[in-house]
mmCIF file of C-alpha atoms in Angstrom:
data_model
loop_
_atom_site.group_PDB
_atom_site.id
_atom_site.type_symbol
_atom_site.label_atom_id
_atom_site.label_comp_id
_atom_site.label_asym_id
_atom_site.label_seq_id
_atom_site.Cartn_x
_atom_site.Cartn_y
_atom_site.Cartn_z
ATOM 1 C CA UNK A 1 89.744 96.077 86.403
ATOM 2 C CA UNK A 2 86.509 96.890 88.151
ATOM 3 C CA UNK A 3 87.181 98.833 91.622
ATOM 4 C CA UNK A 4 84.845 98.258 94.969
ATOM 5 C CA UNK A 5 81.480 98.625 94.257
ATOM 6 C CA UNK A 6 78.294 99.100 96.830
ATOM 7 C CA UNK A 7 74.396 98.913 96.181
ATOM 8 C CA UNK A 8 72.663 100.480 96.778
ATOM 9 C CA UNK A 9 73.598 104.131 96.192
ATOM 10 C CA UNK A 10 71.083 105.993 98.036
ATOM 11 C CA UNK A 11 67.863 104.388 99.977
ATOM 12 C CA UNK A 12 65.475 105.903 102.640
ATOM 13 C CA UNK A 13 64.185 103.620 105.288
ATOM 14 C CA UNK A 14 62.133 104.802 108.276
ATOM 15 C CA UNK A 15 62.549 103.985 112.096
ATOM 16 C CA UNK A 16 62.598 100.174 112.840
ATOM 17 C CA UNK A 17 62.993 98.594 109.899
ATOM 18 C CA UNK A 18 66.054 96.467 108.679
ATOM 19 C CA UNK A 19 68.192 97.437 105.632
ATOM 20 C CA UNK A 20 70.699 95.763 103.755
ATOM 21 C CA UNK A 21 73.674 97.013 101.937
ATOM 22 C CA UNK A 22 76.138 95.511 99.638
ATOM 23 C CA UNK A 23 79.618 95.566 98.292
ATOM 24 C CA UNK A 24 81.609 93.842 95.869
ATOM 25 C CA UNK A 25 85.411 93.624 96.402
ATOM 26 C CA UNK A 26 88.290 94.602 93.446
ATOM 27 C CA UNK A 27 89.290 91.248 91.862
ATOM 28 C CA UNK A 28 91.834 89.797 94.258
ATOM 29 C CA UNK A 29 91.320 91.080 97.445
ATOM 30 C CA UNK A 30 90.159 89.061 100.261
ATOM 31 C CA UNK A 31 89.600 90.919 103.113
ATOM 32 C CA UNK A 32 86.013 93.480 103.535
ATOM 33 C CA UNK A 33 85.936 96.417 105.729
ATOM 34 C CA UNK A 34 82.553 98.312 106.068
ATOM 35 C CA UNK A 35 83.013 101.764 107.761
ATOM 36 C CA UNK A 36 80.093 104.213 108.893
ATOM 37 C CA UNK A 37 80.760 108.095 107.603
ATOM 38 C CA UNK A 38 78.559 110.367 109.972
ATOM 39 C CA UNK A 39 77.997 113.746 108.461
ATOM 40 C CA UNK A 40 80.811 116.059 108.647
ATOM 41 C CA UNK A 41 83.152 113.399 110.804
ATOM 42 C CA UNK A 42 85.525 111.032 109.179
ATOM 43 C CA UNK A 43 84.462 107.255 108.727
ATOM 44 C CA UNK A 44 84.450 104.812 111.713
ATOM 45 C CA UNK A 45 85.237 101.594 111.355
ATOM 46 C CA UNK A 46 82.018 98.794 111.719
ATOM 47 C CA UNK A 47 83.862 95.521 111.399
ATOM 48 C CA UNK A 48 85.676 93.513 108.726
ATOM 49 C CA UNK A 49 85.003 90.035 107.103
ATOM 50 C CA UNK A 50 87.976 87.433 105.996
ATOM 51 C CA UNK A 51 87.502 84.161 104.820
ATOM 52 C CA UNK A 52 83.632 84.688 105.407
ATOM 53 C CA UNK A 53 84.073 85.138 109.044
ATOM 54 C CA UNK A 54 83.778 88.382 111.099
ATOM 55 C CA UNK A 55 87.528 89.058 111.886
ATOM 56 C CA UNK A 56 87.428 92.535 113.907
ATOM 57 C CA UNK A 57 84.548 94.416 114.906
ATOM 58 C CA UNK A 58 84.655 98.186 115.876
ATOM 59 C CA UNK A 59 82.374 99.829 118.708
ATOM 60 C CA UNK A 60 78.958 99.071 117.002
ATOM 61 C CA UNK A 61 75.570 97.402 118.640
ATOM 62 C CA UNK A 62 74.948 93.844 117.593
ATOM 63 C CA UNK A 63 72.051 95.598 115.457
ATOM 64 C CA UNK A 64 75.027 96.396 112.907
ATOM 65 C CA UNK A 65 75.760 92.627 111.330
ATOM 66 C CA UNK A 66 77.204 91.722 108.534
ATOM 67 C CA UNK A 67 78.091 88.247 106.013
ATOM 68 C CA UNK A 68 80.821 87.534 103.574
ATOM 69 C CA UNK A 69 80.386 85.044 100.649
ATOM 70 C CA UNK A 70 82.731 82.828 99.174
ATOM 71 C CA UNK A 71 83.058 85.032 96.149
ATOM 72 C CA UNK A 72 84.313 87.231 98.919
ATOM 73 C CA UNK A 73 81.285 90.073 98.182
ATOM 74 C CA UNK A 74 79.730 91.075 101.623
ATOM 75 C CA UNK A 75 76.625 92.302 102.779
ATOM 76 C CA UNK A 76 75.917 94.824 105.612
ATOM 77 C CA UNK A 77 72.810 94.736 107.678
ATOM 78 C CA UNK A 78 71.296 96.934 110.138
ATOM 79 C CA UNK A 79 68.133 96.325 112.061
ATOM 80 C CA UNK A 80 66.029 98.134 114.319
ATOM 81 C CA UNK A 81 67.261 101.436 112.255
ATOM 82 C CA UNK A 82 68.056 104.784 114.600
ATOM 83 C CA UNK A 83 67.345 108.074 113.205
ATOM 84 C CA UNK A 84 71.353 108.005 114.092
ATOM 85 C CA UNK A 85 71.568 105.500 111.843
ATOM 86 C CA UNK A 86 71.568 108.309 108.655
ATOM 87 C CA UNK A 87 75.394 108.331 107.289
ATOM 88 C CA UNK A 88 77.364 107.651 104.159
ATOM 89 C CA UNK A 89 78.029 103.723 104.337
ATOM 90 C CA UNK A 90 81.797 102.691 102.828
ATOM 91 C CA UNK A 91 82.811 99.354 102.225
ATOM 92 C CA UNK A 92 86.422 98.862 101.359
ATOM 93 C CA UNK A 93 88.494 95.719 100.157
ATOM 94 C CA UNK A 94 91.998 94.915 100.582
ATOM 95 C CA UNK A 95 94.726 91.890 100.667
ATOM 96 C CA UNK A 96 95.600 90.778 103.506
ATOM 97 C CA UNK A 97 98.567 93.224 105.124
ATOM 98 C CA UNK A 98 97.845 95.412 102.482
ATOM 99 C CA UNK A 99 95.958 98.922 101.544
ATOM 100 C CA UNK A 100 92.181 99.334 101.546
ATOM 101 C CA UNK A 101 89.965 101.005 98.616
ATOM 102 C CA UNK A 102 87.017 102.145 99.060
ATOM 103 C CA UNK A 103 83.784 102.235 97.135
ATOM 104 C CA UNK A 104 81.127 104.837 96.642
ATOM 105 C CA UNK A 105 79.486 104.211 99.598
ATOM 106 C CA UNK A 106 75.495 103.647 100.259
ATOM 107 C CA UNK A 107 74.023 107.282 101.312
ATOM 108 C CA UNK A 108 71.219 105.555 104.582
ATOM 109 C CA UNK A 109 68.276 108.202 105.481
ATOM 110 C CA UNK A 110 66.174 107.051 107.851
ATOM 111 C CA UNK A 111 63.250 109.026 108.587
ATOM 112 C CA UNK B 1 94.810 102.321 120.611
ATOM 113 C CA UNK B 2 95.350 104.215 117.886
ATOM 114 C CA UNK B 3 93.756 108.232 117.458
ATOM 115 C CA UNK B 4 94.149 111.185 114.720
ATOM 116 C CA UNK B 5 93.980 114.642 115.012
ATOM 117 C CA UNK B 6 93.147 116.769 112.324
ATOM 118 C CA UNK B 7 94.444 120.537 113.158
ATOM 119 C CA UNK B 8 91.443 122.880 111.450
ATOM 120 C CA UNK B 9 88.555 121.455 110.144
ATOM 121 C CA UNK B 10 88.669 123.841 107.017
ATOM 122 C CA UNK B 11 91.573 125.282 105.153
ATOM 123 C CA UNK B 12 91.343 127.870 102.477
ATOM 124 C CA UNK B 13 94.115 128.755 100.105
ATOM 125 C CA UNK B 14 94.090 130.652 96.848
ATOM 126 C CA UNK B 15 94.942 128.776 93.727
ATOM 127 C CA UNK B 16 98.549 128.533 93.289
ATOM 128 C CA UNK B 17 99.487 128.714 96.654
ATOM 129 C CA UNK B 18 101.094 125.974 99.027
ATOM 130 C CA UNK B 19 98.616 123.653 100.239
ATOM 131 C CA UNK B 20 99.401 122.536 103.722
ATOM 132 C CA UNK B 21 97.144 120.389 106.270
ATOM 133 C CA UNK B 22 98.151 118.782 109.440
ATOM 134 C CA UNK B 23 97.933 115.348 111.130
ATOM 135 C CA UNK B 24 99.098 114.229 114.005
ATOM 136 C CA UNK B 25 98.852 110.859 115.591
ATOM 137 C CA UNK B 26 98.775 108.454 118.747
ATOM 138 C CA UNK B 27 100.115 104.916 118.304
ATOM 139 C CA UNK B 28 102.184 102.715 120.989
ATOM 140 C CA UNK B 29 103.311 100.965 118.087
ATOM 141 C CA UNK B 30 105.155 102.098 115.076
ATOM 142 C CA UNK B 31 102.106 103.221 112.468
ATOM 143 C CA UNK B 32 101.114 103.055 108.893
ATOM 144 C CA UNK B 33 99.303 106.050 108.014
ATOM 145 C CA UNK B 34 97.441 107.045 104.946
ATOM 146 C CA UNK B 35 95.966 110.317 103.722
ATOM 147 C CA UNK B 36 92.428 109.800 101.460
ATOM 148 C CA UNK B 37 90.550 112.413 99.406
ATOM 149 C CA UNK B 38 86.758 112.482 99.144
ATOM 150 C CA UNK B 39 85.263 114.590 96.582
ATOM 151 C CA UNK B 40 81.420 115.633 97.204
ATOM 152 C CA UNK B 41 79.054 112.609 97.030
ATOM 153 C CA UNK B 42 81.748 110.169 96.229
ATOM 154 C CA UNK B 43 84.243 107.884 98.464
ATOM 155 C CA UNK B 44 87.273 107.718 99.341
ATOM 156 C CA UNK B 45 90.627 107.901 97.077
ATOM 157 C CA UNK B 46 94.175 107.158 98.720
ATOM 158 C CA UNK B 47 96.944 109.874 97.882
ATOM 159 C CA UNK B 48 99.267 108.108 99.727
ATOM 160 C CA UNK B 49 100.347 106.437 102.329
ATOM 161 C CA UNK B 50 103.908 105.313 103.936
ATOM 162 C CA UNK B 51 105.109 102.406 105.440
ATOM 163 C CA UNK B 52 108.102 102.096 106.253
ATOM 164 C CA UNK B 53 111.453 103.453 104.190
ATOM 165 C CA UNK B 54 111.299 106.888 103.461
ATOM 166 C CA UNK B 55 110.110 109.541 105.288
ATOM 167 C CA UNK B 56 109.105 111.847 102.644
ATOM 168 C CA UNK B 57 105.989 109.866 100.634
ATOM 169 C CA UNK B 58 104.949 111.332 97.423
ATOM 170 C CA UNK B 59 101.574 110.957 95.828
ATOM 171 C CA UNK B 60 99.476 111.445 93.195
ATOM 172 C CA UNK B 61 98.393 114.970 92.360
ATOM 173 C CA UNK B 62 101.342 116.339 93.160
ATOM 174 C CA UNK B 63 100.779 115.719 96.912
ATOM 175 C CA UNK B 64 103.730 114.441 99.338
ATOM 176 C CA UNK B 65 104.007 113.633 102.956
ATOM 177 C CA UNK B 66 106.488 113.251 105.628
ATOM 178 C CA UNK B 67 106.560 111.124 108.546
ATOM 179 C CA UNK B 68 107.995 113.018 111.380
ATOM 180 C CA UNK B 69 108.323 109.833 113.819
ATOM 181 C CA UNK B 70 109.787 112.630 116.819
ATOM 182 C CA UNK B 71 106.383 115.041 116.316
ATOM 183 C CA UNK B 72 104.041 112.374 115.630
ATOM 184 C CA UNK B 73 103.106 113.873 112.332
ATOM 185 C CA UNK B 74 101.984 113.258 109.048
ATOM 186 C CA UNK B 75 101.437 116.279 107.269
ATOM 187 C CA UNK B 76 100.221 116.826 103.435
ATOM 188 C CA UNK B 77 101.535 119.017 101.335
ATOM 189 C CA UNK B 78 100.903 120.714 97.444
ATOM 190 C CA UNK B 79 103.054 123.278 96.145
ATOM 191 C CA UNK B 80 100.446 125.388 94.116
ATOM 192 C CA UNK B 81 97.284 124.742 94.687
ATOM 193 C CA UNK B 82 94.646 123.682 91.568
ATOM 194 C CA UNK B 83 90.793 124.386 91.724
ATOM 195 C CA UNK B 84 90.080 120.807 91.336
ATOM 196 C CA UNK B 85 91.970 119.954 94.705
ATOM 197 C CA UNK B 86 88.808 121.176 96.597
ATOM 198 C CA UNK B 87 87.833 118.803 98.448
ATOM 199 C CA UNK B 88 87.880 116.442 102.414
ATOM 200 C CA UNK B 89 90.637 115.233 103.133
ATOM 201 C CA UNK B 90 91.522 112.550 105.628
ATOM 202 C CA UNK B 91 94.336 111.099 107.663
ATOM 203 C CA UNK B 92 94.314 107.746 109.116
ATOM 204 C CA UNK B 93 96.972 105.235 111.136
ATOM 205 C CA UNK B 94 96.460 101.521 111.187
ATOM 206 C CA UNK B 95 98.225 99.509 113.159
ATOM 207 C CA UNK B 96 101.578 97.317 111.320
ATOM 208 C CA UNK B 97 100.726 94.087 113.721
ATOM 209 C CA UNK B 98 97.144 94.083 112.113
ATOM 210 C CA UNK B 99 96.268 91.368 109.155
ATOM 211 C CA UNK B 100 93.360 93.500 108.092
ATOM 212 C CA UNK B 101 94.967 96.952 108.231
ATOM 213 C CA UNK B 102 91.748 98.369 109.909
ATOM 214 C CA UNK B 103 92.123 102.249 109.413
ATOM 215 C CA UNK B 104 92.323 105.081 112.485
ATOM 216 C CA UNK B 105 90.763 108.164 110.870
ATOM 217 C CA UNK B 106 90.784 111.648 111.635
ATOM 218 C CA UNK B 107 88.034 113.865 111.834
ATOM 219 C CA UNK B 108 88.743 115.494 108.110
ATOM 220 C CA UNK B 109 89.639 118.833 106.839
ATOM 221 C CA UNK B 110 87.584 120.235 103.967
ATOM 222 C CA UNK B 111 90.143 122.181 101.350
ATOM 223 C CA UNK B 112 88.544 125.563 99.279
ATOM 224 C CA UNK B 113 90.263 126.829 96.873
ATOM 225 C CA UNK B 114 89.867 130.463 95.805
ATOM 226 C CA UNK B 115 90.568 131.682 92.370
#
């Protein structure tokens, strides 16, 4: 059974442009979380996707948006990238009520 | 709303002694609360997390917990440390009423081990 899984694993973008990450759940679970990992600080949470709507959303601009599909694989997209934008991006999938695991994450540099 | 408090943001033990790192947490509601491991350059891994039942959680790697409801506390625990246990560390509390279990975490506490 394939875990979580996030592409890409590492991409450099510069100031202003758009990026988009993406994650693939573990067979069965229906809920997506995406969480933002700054450098030496624990993850924060970004917002989470069930039945392809956004269902929480943590303290994040509206520049931080994201999409689930019906397969229940989600995207993460960021425009208008920050220099603050640079962190370790985590998606994690879980069943509903249940415990979230995490993928690799997407390493974001922007210059 | 729900916080975590790591107590040190490094710990360093020598191999084959106790492990021991701290967590404490605020929640007006009874809590779930986790503890994850992230190796360099890789995500996160649960070790183990309690719900409700038992107090005392054990995990894998030979790591346990207890849930210490009176201290608000969820401290992690290894009897003899092993080199490959360096690593972050992180606590984290989600609330019981939520569908999609969003996770609370501390700030982390990165674990050396010295030979």
């Amino acid at each position: 059974d394939a875990g979580v899984t996030q592409s890409p694993t590492h991409l450099i973008k510069t100031r202003g442009q758009q990026v988009t990450l993406r994650c693939s759940p573990k067979s069965g679970h229906d809920t997506v979380s995406w969480y933002q990992q700054a450098l030496g600080q624990g993850p924060q949470f970004i917002f989470q996707y069930y039945e392809e709507e956004e269902r929480q959303r943590g303290n994040f601009p509206d520049r931080f948006s994201g999409h689930q599909f019906p397969n229940y694989s989600s995207e993460l997209n960021v425009n208008a990238l920050l220099l603050g934008d640079s962190a370790l991006y985590l998606c994690a999938s879980s069943p509903t009520r249940d415990t979230q695991y995490f993928g690799p994450g997407t390493r974001l540099t922007v210059l | 709303a729900q916080s975590v408090t790591q107590l040190g943001s490094h710990v360093s033990v020598s191999e084959g002694a106790l492990v021991l790192l701290r967590c404490n947490y605020s929640s007006s509601v009874p809590p779930y609360l986790f503890w994850y491991v992230q190796y360099p350059n890789q995500g996160l891994q649960l070790l183990l997390k309690y719900t409700t039942g038992a107090t005392l959680v054990k995990g894998i790697n030979g790591f346990e917990a207890e849930f210490k409801k009176s201290e608000t506390s969820f401290h992690l625990t290894k009897p003899s440390a092993h080199m490959s246990d360096a690593a972050e560390y992180f606590c984290a509390v989600s609330d019981w009423r939520d569908a999609g279990n969003k996770l609370t975490f501390g700030g982390g506490t990165r674990v050396l081990v010295k030979p």
